[in-house]
mmCIF file of C-alpha atoms in Angstrom:
data_model
loop_
_atom_site.group_PDB
_atom_site.id
_atom_site.type_symbol
_atom_site.label_atom_id
_atom_site.label_comp_id
_atom_site.label_asym_id
_atom_site.label_seq_id
_atom_site.Cartn_x
_atom_site.Cartn_y
_atom_site.Cartn_z
ATOM 1 C CA MET L 298 209.541 173.851 143.364
ATOM 2 C CA VAL L 299 208.929 170.800 141.319
ATOM 3 C CA SER L 300 205.458 169.250 141.831
ATOM 4 C CA PRO L 301 205.922 166.074 143.786
ATOM 5 C CA ASN L 302 204.413 163.873 140.897
ATOM 6 C CA ASN L 303 206.748 165.191 138.504
ATOM 7 C CA CYS L 304 209.538 163.837 140.872
ATOM 8 C CA THR L 305 211.390 160.663 140.007
ATOM 9 C CA GLN L 306 214.390 160.860 141.931
ATOM 10 C CA VAL L 307 215.850 162.557 145.173
ATOM 11 C CA SER L 308 217.108 165.929 144.036
ATOM 12 C CA ALA L 309 217.131 169.325 145.316
ATOM 13 C CA ALA L 310 214.178 170.203 144.038
ATOM 14 C CA CYS L 311 212.581 166.604 144.845
ATOM 15 C CA PRO L 312 213.784 166.337 148.289
ATOM 16 C CA VAL L 313 213.169 163.045 150.410
ATOM 17 C CA GLU L 314 211.060 165.155 152.588
ATOM 18 C CA LEU L 315 208.547 165.690 150.282
ATOM 19 C CA THR L 316 207.598 161.978 149.797
ATOM 20 C CA THR L 317 204.717 160.558 151.233
ATOM 21 C CA TYR L 318 207.015 158.887 154.374
ATOM 22 C CA GLY L 319 209.666 161.573 154.139
ATOM 23 C CA TYR L 320 212.206 159.194 154.681
ATOM 24 C CA TYR L 321 214.648 156.416 153.219
ATOM 25 C CA PRO L 322 213.119 153.158 154.429
ATOM 26 C CA ALA L 323 215.826 151.338 156.620
ATOM 27 C CA LEU L 324 217.476 148.535 154.392
ATOM 28 C CA GLY L 325 218.045 146.330 157.367
ATOM 29 C CA PRO L 326 214.879 146.039 158.938
ATOM 30 C CA ASN L 327 213.009 145.862 155.711
ATOM 31 C CA ALA L 328 215.352 143.304 154.143
ATOM 32 C CA ALA L 329 215.216 141.414 157.127
ATOM 33 C CA LEU L 330 211.356 140.874 157.496
ATOM 34 C CA LEU L 331 211.346 140.389 153.606
ATOM 35 C CA THR L 332 213.581 137.430 154.543
ATOM 36 C CA VAL L 333 211.202 136.006 157.032
ATOM 37 C CA PHE L 334 208.337 136.289 155.118
ATOM 38 C CA ALA L 335 210.268 134.239 152.090
ATOM 39 C CA ILE L 336 211.472 131.829 154.681
ATOM 40 C CA LEU L 337 207.694 131.224 156.048
ATOM 41 C CA LEU L 338 206.253 131.072 152.394
ATOM 42 C CA CYS L 339 208.542 128.324 151.769
ATOM 43 C CA ALA L 340 207.873 126.517 155.169
ATOM 44 C CA GLN L 341 204.302 126.682 154.198
ATOM 45 C CA ILE L 342 204.247 125.232 150.788
ATOM 46 C CA THR L 343 206.282 122.633 152.016
ATOM 47 C CA LEU L 344 203.851 121.914 155.059
ATOM 48 C CA THR L 345 201.066 121.929 152.534
ATOM 49 C CA ILE L 346 202.702 118.997 150.687
ATOM 50 C CA LEU L 347 203.511 116.954 153.947
ATOM 51 C CA THR L 348 200.366 117.800 155.978
ATOM 52 C CA LYS L 349 197.710 117.797 153.102
ATOM 53 C CA ILE L 350 195.988 120.562 154.764
ATOM 54 C CA TYR L 351 195.290 122.539 152.160
ATOM 55 C CA SER L 352 192.996 125.543 152.828
ATOM 56 C CA TYR L 353 194.719 126.505 155.930
ATOM 57 C CA SER L 354 198.212 126.333 154.893
ATOM 58 C CA ILE L 355 197.288 128.333 151.090
ATOM 59 C CA VAL L 356 195.916 131.127 152.729
ATOM 60 C CA VAL L 357 198.718 131.939 155.206
ATOM 61 C CA ALA L 358 201.414 131.115 152.101
ATOM 62 C CA VAL L 359 199.734 133.875 150.252
ATOM 63 C CA GLY L 360 199.562 136.017 153.094
ATOM 64 C CA CYS L 361 203.347 135.830 153.560
ATOM 65 C CA PHE L 362 203.900 135.969 150.083
ATOM 66 C CA VAL L 363 202.303 139.434 149.662
ATOM 67 C CA GLU L 364 204.019 140.265 152.625
ATOM 68 C CA MET L 365 207.155 139.534 150.966
ATOM 69 C CA LEU L 366 206.146 141.854 147.970
ATOM 70 C CA GLY L 367 205.348 144.272 150.013
ATOM 71 C CA TYR L 368 208.839 144.642 151.561
ATOM 72 C CA VAL L 369 210.645 144.254 148.388
ATOM 73 C CA GLY L 370 208.622 147.415 147.544
ATOM 74 C CA ARG L 371 210.107 149.059 150.463
ATOM 75 C CA VAL L 372 213.599 148.007 149.746
ATOM 76 C CA MET L 373 213.447 149.067 146.212
ATOM 77 C CA MET L 374 212.416 152.531 148.026
ATOM 78 C CA HIS L 375 215.360 152.473 150.179
ATOM 79 C CA SER L 376 217.615 153.578 147.043
ATOM 80 C CA ASN L 377 214.775 155.848 145.696
ATOM 81 C CA PRO L 378 211.742 156.936 147.931
ATOM 82 C CA TRP L 379 210.190 158.341 144.766
ATOM 83 C CA ASN L 380 210.544 154.731 143.063
ATOM 84 C CA ARG L 381 206.251 154.459 142.009
ATOM 85 C CA LEU L 382 206.432 150.684 141.644
ATOM 86 C CA GLY L 383 207.921 150.077 145.069
ATOM 87 C CA MET L 384 205.774 152.328 146.801
ATOM 88 C CA ARG L 385 202.423 150.700 144.835
ATOM 89 C CA MET L 386 203.980 147.429 145.940
ATOM 90 C CA GLN L 387 204.099 148.119 149.291
ATOM 91 C CA ILE L 388 200.737 150.149 149.402
ATOM 92 C CA VAL L 389 198.485 147.788 148.366
ATOM 93 C CA CYS L 390 200.328 144.445 149.720
ATOM 94 C CA LEU L 391 201.114 145.511 153.024
ATOM 95 C CA ILE L 392 197.383 146.884 153.450
ATOM 96 C CA ILE L 393 195.936 143.548 152.506
ATOM 97 C CA ALA L 394 198.156 140.728 153.361
ATOM 98 C CA PRO L 395 197.075 140.418 156.861
ATOM 99 C CA SER L 396 193.718 139.623 155.658
ATOM 100 C CA PHE L 397 195.032 136.211 154.860
ATOM 101 C CA ALA L 398 196.667 135.473 157.616
ATOM 102 C CA ALA L 399 193.299 136.142 159.516
ATOM 103 C CA ALA L 400 191.868 133.971 157.191
ATOM 104 C CA GLY L 401 194.015 131.336 158.356
ATOM 105 C CA ILE L 402 192.547 131.628 161.963
ATOM 106 C CA TYR L 403 189.322 131.658 160.651
ATOM 107 C CA LEU L 404 189.629 128.722 159.024
ATOM 108 C CA THR L 405 190.624 126.705 162.319
ATOM 109 C CA LEU L 406 187.307 127.818 164.252
ATOM 110 C CA LYS L 407 184.934 125.252 162.788
ATOM 111 C CA HIS L 408 187.442 122.470 163.660
ATOM 112 C CA THR L 409 187.934 123.912 166.999
ATOM 113 C CA ILE L 410 184.165 123.866 167.427
ATOM 114 C CA LEU L 411 183.701 120.243 166.401
ATOM 115 C CA HIS L 412 186.741 119.229 168.536
ATOM 116 C CA TYR L 413 185.579 120.655 172.273
ATOM 117 C CA GLY L 414 181.813 120.348 171.870
ATOM 118 C CA LYS L 415 179.584 122.119 169.118
ATOM 119 C CA GLN L 416 177.109 122.369 171.919
ATOM 120 C CA TYR L 417 178.509 125.278 173.479
ATOM 121 C CA SER L 418 178.571 127.372 170.458
ATOM 122 C CA ARG L 419 175.961 129.946 169.660
ATOM 123 C CA LEU L 420 176.292 129.122 165.584
ATOM 124 C CA ARG L 421 176.520 126.057 163.888
ATOM 125 C CA PRO L 422 180.436 124.894 163.324
ATOM 126 C CA LYS L 423 180.246 125.350 159.413
ATOM 127 C CA LEU L 424 178.736 128.969 159.667
ATOM 128 C CA TYR L 425 181.934 130.068 161.160
ATOM 129 C CA THR L 426 183.857 129.278 158.068
ATOM 130 C CA TRP L 427 181.465 131.013 155.782
ATOM 131 C CA ILE L 428 180.616 134.346 158.147
ATOM 132 C CA PHE L 429 184.142 134.995 158.960
ATOM 133 C CA ILE L 430 185.634 134.015 155.473
ATOM 134 C CA GLY L 431 182.805 136.083 153.704
ATOM 135 C CA CYS L 432 183.525 139.021 155.897
ATOM 136 C CA ASP L 433 187.470 138.250 155.281
ATOM 137 C CA ILE L 434 187.012 138.467 151.433
ATOM 138 C CA GLY L 435 185.035 141.922 151.930
ATOM 139 C CA SER L 436 187.797 143.323 153.699
ATOM 140 C CA ILE L 437 190.332 142.529 151.443
ATOM 141 C CA LEU L 438 188.490 143.608 148.397
ATOM 142 C CA LEU L 439 187.888 147.160 150.286
ATOM 143 C CA GLN L 440 191.335 147.508 151.301
ATOM 144 C CA ALA L 441 192.701 146.429 148.029
ATOM 145 C CA GLY L 442 190.567 148.641 146.086
ATOM 146 C CA GLY L 443 191.550 151.797 148.123
ATOM 147 C CA GLY L 444 195.098 150.969 147.693
ATOM 148 C CA GLY L 445 195.196 150.896 144.406
ATOM 149 C CA ILE L 446 192.975 154.046 143.764
ATOM 150 C CA ALA L 447 195.627 155.421 146.157
ATOM 151 C CA ALA L 448 198.307 154.362 144.550
ATOM 152 C CA SER L 449 197.475 155.441 140.919
ATOM 153 C CA ALA L 450 195.757 158.489 141.680
ATOM 154 C CA ASN L 451 196.980 161.658 140.309
ATOM 155 C CA SER L 452 195.130 163.957 142.528
ATOM 156 C CA PRO L 453 194.506 164.980 146.008
ATOM 157 C CA ASP L 454 190.685 164.341 145.725
ATOM 158 C CA LYS L 455 191.457 160.569 144.230
ATOM 159 C CA VAL L 456 194.019 160.176 147.071
ATOM 160 C CA ASP L 457 191.625 161.013 149.790
ATOM 161 C CA ILE L 458 188.892 158.671 148.023
ATOM 162 C CA GLY L 459 191.638 155.815 148.095
ATOM 163 C CA ASN L 460 192.464 156.746 151.505
ATOM 164 C CA ASN L 461 189.067 156.572 152.883
ATOM 165 C CA VAL L 462 188.083 153.214 150.961
ATOM 166 C CA ILE L 463 191.044 151.530 152.831
ATOM 167 C CA ILE L 464 189.820 153.351 156.418
ATOM 168 C CA ALA L 465 186.583 151.515 155.557
ATOM 169 C CA GLY L 466 188.145 148.240 154.778
ATOM 170 C CA ILE L 467 190.740 147.913 158.051
ATOM 171 C CA ALA L 468 187.917 148.806 160.369
ATOM 172 C CA PHE L 469 185.344 146.149 158.844
ATOM 173 C CA GLN L 470 188.334 143.603 159.306
ATOM 174 C CA VAL L 471 188.415 145.115 163.156
ATOM 175 C CA VAL L 472 184.519 144.700 163.729
ATOM 176 C CA THR L 473 184.826 141.159 162.081
ATOM 177 C CA MET L 474 187.856 140.188 164.159
ATOM 178 C CA ALA L 475 186.338 141.627 167.322
ATOM 179 C CA ILE L 476 182.816 139.964 166.487
ATOM 180 C CA CYS L 477 184.903 136.789 166.232
ATOM 181 C CA GLY L 478 187.097 137.031 169.441
ATOM 182 C CA ALA L 479 183.760 137.667 171.419
ATOM 183 C CA LEU L 480 182.024 134.455 170.026
ATOM 184 C CA ALA L 481 185.435 132.597 170.802
ATOM 185 C CA VAL L 482 185.246 134.165 174.394
ATOM 186 C CA ASP L 483 181.639 132.964 175.085
ATOM 187 C CA PHE L 484 182.206 129.444 173.538
ATOM 188 C CA LEU L 485 185.102 129.114 176.216
ATOM 189 C CA LEU L 486 183.087 130.488 179.110
ATOM 190 C CA ARG L 487 180.012 128.113 177.949
ATOM 191 C CA ARG L 488 181.922 125.324 178.217
ATOM 192 C CA PHE L 489 183.763 125.798 181.446
ATOM 193 C CA ARG L 490 180.358 126.786 183.209
ATOM 194 C CA ARG L 491 178.732 123.362 181.994
ATOM 195 C CA LYS L 492 181.757 121.450 182.744
ATOM 196 C CA GLN L 493 180.820 118.636 180.507
ATOM 197 C CA GLN L 494 182.814 115.701 179.005
ATOM 198 C CA PRO L 495 182.573 113.245 176.276
ATOM 199 C CA LYS L 496 180.924 109.755 177.359
ATOM 200 C CA ASP L 497 183.190 107.610 175.118
ATOM 201 C CA ASN L 498 186.357 108.791 176.224
ATOM 202 C CA ASN L 499 188.047 106.217 173.858
ATOM 203 C CA ASN L 500 186.698 107.935 171.088
ATOM 204 C CA PHE L 501 188.410 111.437 172.085
ATOM 205 C CA CYS L 502 191.457 112.221 169.959
ATOM 206 C CA MET L 503 195.083 112.007 172.206
ATOM 207 C CA HIS L 504 195.891 115.628 170.292
ATOM 208 C CA SER L 505 192.978 117.251 172.603
ATOM 209 C CA SER L 506 195.943 117.517 175.349
ATOM 210 C CA ARG L 507 199.376 119.365 175.168
ATOM 211 C CA ALA L 508 199.690 119.506 171.379
ATOM 212 C CA THR L 509 196.104 121.335 170.875
ATOM 213 C CA THR L 510 196.437 123.407 173.519
ATOM 214 C CA MET L 511 199.908 124.733 171.989
ATOM 215 C CA PHE L 512 198.131 125.180 168.723
ATOM 216 C CA GLN L 513 195.088 127.053 169.969
ATOM 217 C CA VAL L 514 197.858 129.370 172.047
ATOM 218 C CA ALA L 515 199.522 129.899 169.034
ATOM 219 C CA VAL L 516 196.233 131.015 167.143
ATOM 220 C CA CYS L 517 195.499 133.426 170.219
ATOM 221 C CA PHE L 518 198.762 134.785 169.834
ATOM 222 C CA ALA L 519 198.121 135.349 166.201
ATOM 223 C CA TYR L 520 195.054 136.897 166.687
ATOM 224 C CA VAL L 521 196.211 139.376 169.036
ATOM 225 C CA ALA L 522 198.800 140.378 166.971
ATOM 226 C CA ILE L 523 196.819 140.663 163.696
ATOM 227 C CA LEU L 524 194.267 143.049 165.771
ATOM 228 C CA ILE L 525 196.972 144.897 167.216
ATOM 229 C CA ARG L 526 198.193 145.662 163.705
ATOM 230 C CA SER L 527 194.867 146.662 162.429
ATOM 231 C CA ILE L 528 193.833 149.177 165.102
ATOM 232 C CA TYR L 529 197.281 150.614 164.649
ATOM 233 C CA ARG L 530 196.435 151.257 160.838
ATOM 234 C CA ILE L 531 193.143 152.734 161.367
ATOM 235 C CA PRO L 532 194.516 156.172 162.880
ATOM 236 C CA GLU L 533 197.481 155.906 160.830
ATOM 237 C CA MET L 534 195.165 156.561 157.925
ATOM 238 C CA VAL L 535 192.984 158.549 159.565
ATOM 239 C CA GLY L 536 195.452 161.550 159.583
ATOM 240 C CA GLY L 537 195.787 160.874 155.744
ATOM 241 C CA TRP L 538 198.906 160.313 153.986
ATOM 242 C CA GLY L 539 202.156 161.687 154.783
ATOM 243 C CA ASN L 540 201.093 162.657 158.252
ATOM 244 C CA PRO L 541 203.141 162.170 161.671
ATOM 245 C CA MET L 542 202.105 158.957 162.242
ATOM 246 C CA MET L 543 202.731 157.702 159.025
ATOM 247 C CA ARG L 544 206.332 158.892 158.824
ATOM 248 C CA ASN L 545 207.074 157.107 161.837
ATOM 249 C CA GLU L 546 209.211 154.180 160.405
ATOM 250 C CA LYS L 547 209.933 152.778 164.072
ATOM 251 C CA ASP L 548 206.187 152.381 164.772
ATOM 252 C CA PHE L 549 205.259 150.781 161.391
ATOM 253 C CA LEU L 550 207.747 148.172 161.605
ATOM 254 C CA LEU L 551 206.982 147.485 164.893
ATOM 255 C CA LEU L 552 203.318 147.644 165.062
ATOM 256 C CA ASP L 553 202.545 146.543 161.287
ATOM 257 C CA GLY L 554 205.765 144.405 160.118
ATOM 258 C CA LEU L 555 206.674 142.874 163.188
ATOM 259 C CA MET L 556 203.159 142.195 164.438
ATOM 260 C CA ILE L 557 202.189 140.329 161.150
ATOM 261 C CA ALA L 558 205.606 138.421 161.275
ATOM 262 C CA LEU L 559 205.005 137.210 164.800
ATOM 263 C CA ALA L 560 201.361 136.038 163.632
ATOM 264 C CA SER L 561 202.788 134.528 160.786
ATOM 265 C CA ILE L 562 205.693 132.614 162.716
ATOM 266 C CA ALA L 563 202.991 131.322 165.072
ATOM 267 C CA LEU L 564 200.818 130.074 162.572
ATOM 268 C CA THR L 565 203.536 128.419 160.652
ATOM 269 C CA VAL L 566 205.913 126.806 163.889
ATOM 270 C CA PHE L 567 202.416 125.583 165.372
ATOM 271 C CA HIS L 568 201.175 124.129 162.299
ATOM 272 C CA PRO L 569 197.577 122.387 162.552
ATOM 273 C CA GLY L 570 199.220 119.234 160.613
ATOM 274 C CA PHE L 571 201.427 118.388 163.490
ATOM 275 C CA PHE L 572 199.455 120.370 166.447
ATOM 276 C CA PHE L 573 196.119 119.937 165.492
ATOM 277 C CA PRO L 574 195.371 117.088 163.295
ATOM 278 C CA ALA L 575 191.373 117.495 163.615
ATOM 279 C CA MET L 576 192.189 119.940 160.331
ATOM 280 C CA LYS L 577 194.040 117.120 157.985
ATOM 281 C CA THR L 578 192.342 115.907 155.119
ATOM 282 C CA GLY L 579 191.200 112.433 156.190
ATOM 283 C CA ALA L 580 190.685 113.038 159.998
ATOM 284 C CA GLY L 581 187.039 113.512 159.885
ATOM 285 C CA HIS L 582 184.764 113.721 163.011
ATOM 286 C CA THR L 583 182.973 111.719 164.437
ATOM 287 C CA ALA L 584 179.465 113.336 164.203
ATOM 288 C CA ASN L 585 178.285 115.550 161.556
ATOM 289 C CA ASP L 586 177.146 118.958 161.730
ATOM 290 C CA SER L 587 173.928 117.951 162.723
ATOM 291 C CA SER L 588 173.771 115.120 165.187
ATOM 292 C CA SER L 589 176.034 113.496 167.805
ATOM 293 C CA SER L 590 174.639 110.775 170.686
ATOM 294 C CA ASP L 591 176.356 113.020 173.464
ATOM 295 C CA GLY L 592 176.430 116.421 172.292
ATOM 296 C CA LEU L 593 180.035 116.535 171.757
ATOM 297 C CA THR L 594 182.070 115.553 168.685
ATOM 298 C CA SER L 595 184.902 113.741 168.937
ATOM 299 C CA ILE L 596 187.815 113.042 166.329
ATOM 300 C CA ARG L 597 187.667 109.439 164.622
ATOM 301 C CA LEU L 598 191.072 107.358 165.665
ATOM 302 C CA ASP L 599 190.715 104.717 163.042
ATOM 303 C CA SER L 600 193.159 104.768 160.185
ATOM 304 C CA SER L 601 190.564 104.440 157.274
ATOM 305 C CA PRO L 602 190.483 107.533 154.794
ATOM 306 C CA ARG L 603 187.820 110.058 155.197
ATOM 307 C CA ASN L 604 187.004 113.509 153.970
ATOM 308 C CA GLU L 605 187.392 116.614 155.693
ATOM 309 C CA ASN L 606 183.683 117.898 156.788
ATOM 310 C CA LYS L 607 182.825 120.937 154.307
#
């Protein structure tokens, strides 16, 4: 039998069962996910221009673009499961793309804390951005490095090294998200427990009602979806390349593809430009990160241009 390293097409000597996944990726669902992420990418680019919320829109758009490339690779593998370019594209892209969606969530934290009251937070608002975006970058580097090693490996030992680096990156992402979630729950509990309200209600942004609530629900939904995907990926990778869990395309499409698609849809449909204007450039907060007359940061309603807190 021909060595899998020498296979380029499906044949009697190189059956599809010898490939890493052991199947022809289904064209329909993979093409559908490719289309969804392409549409979301175009939507995020448009929303970036319209709303001038740059960092959030850009990282979510990058995530959609990388996901789209990953599904381009899977569509390429539909016609030829031995397609090495397609395999490498989908390994690297689909491993790292969710981290960009997670970065979009992390970028909302500072503004959420400032909007609802920084005195309820155990961390200074700007630290949320530095800490969690920093951890997310570390996770992306680990996963991208591991994916690159695995995709270019020509020996089982190198494949195992790449696999272990990917697992470390995903596990780091799960831990980061768990800490983020714990801090968010702690913030909510402290806020509801103290029952404090702003003294100057006239200065509090009107978007802190239904629109902001919808945005926060969408962010929480996206957070849960990304976390489900990341938790799924750990046992899938721990079993090694070609394990039974990795060869189950239905589970992959449901627990990876669908979860990230739903998270990206939530982060796009409920864009902060329309549902949480506190993030918009020029919609600064009335108090800086170190002082506030009553301890609760509210949002300016005046029309004069102001820069977003850094």
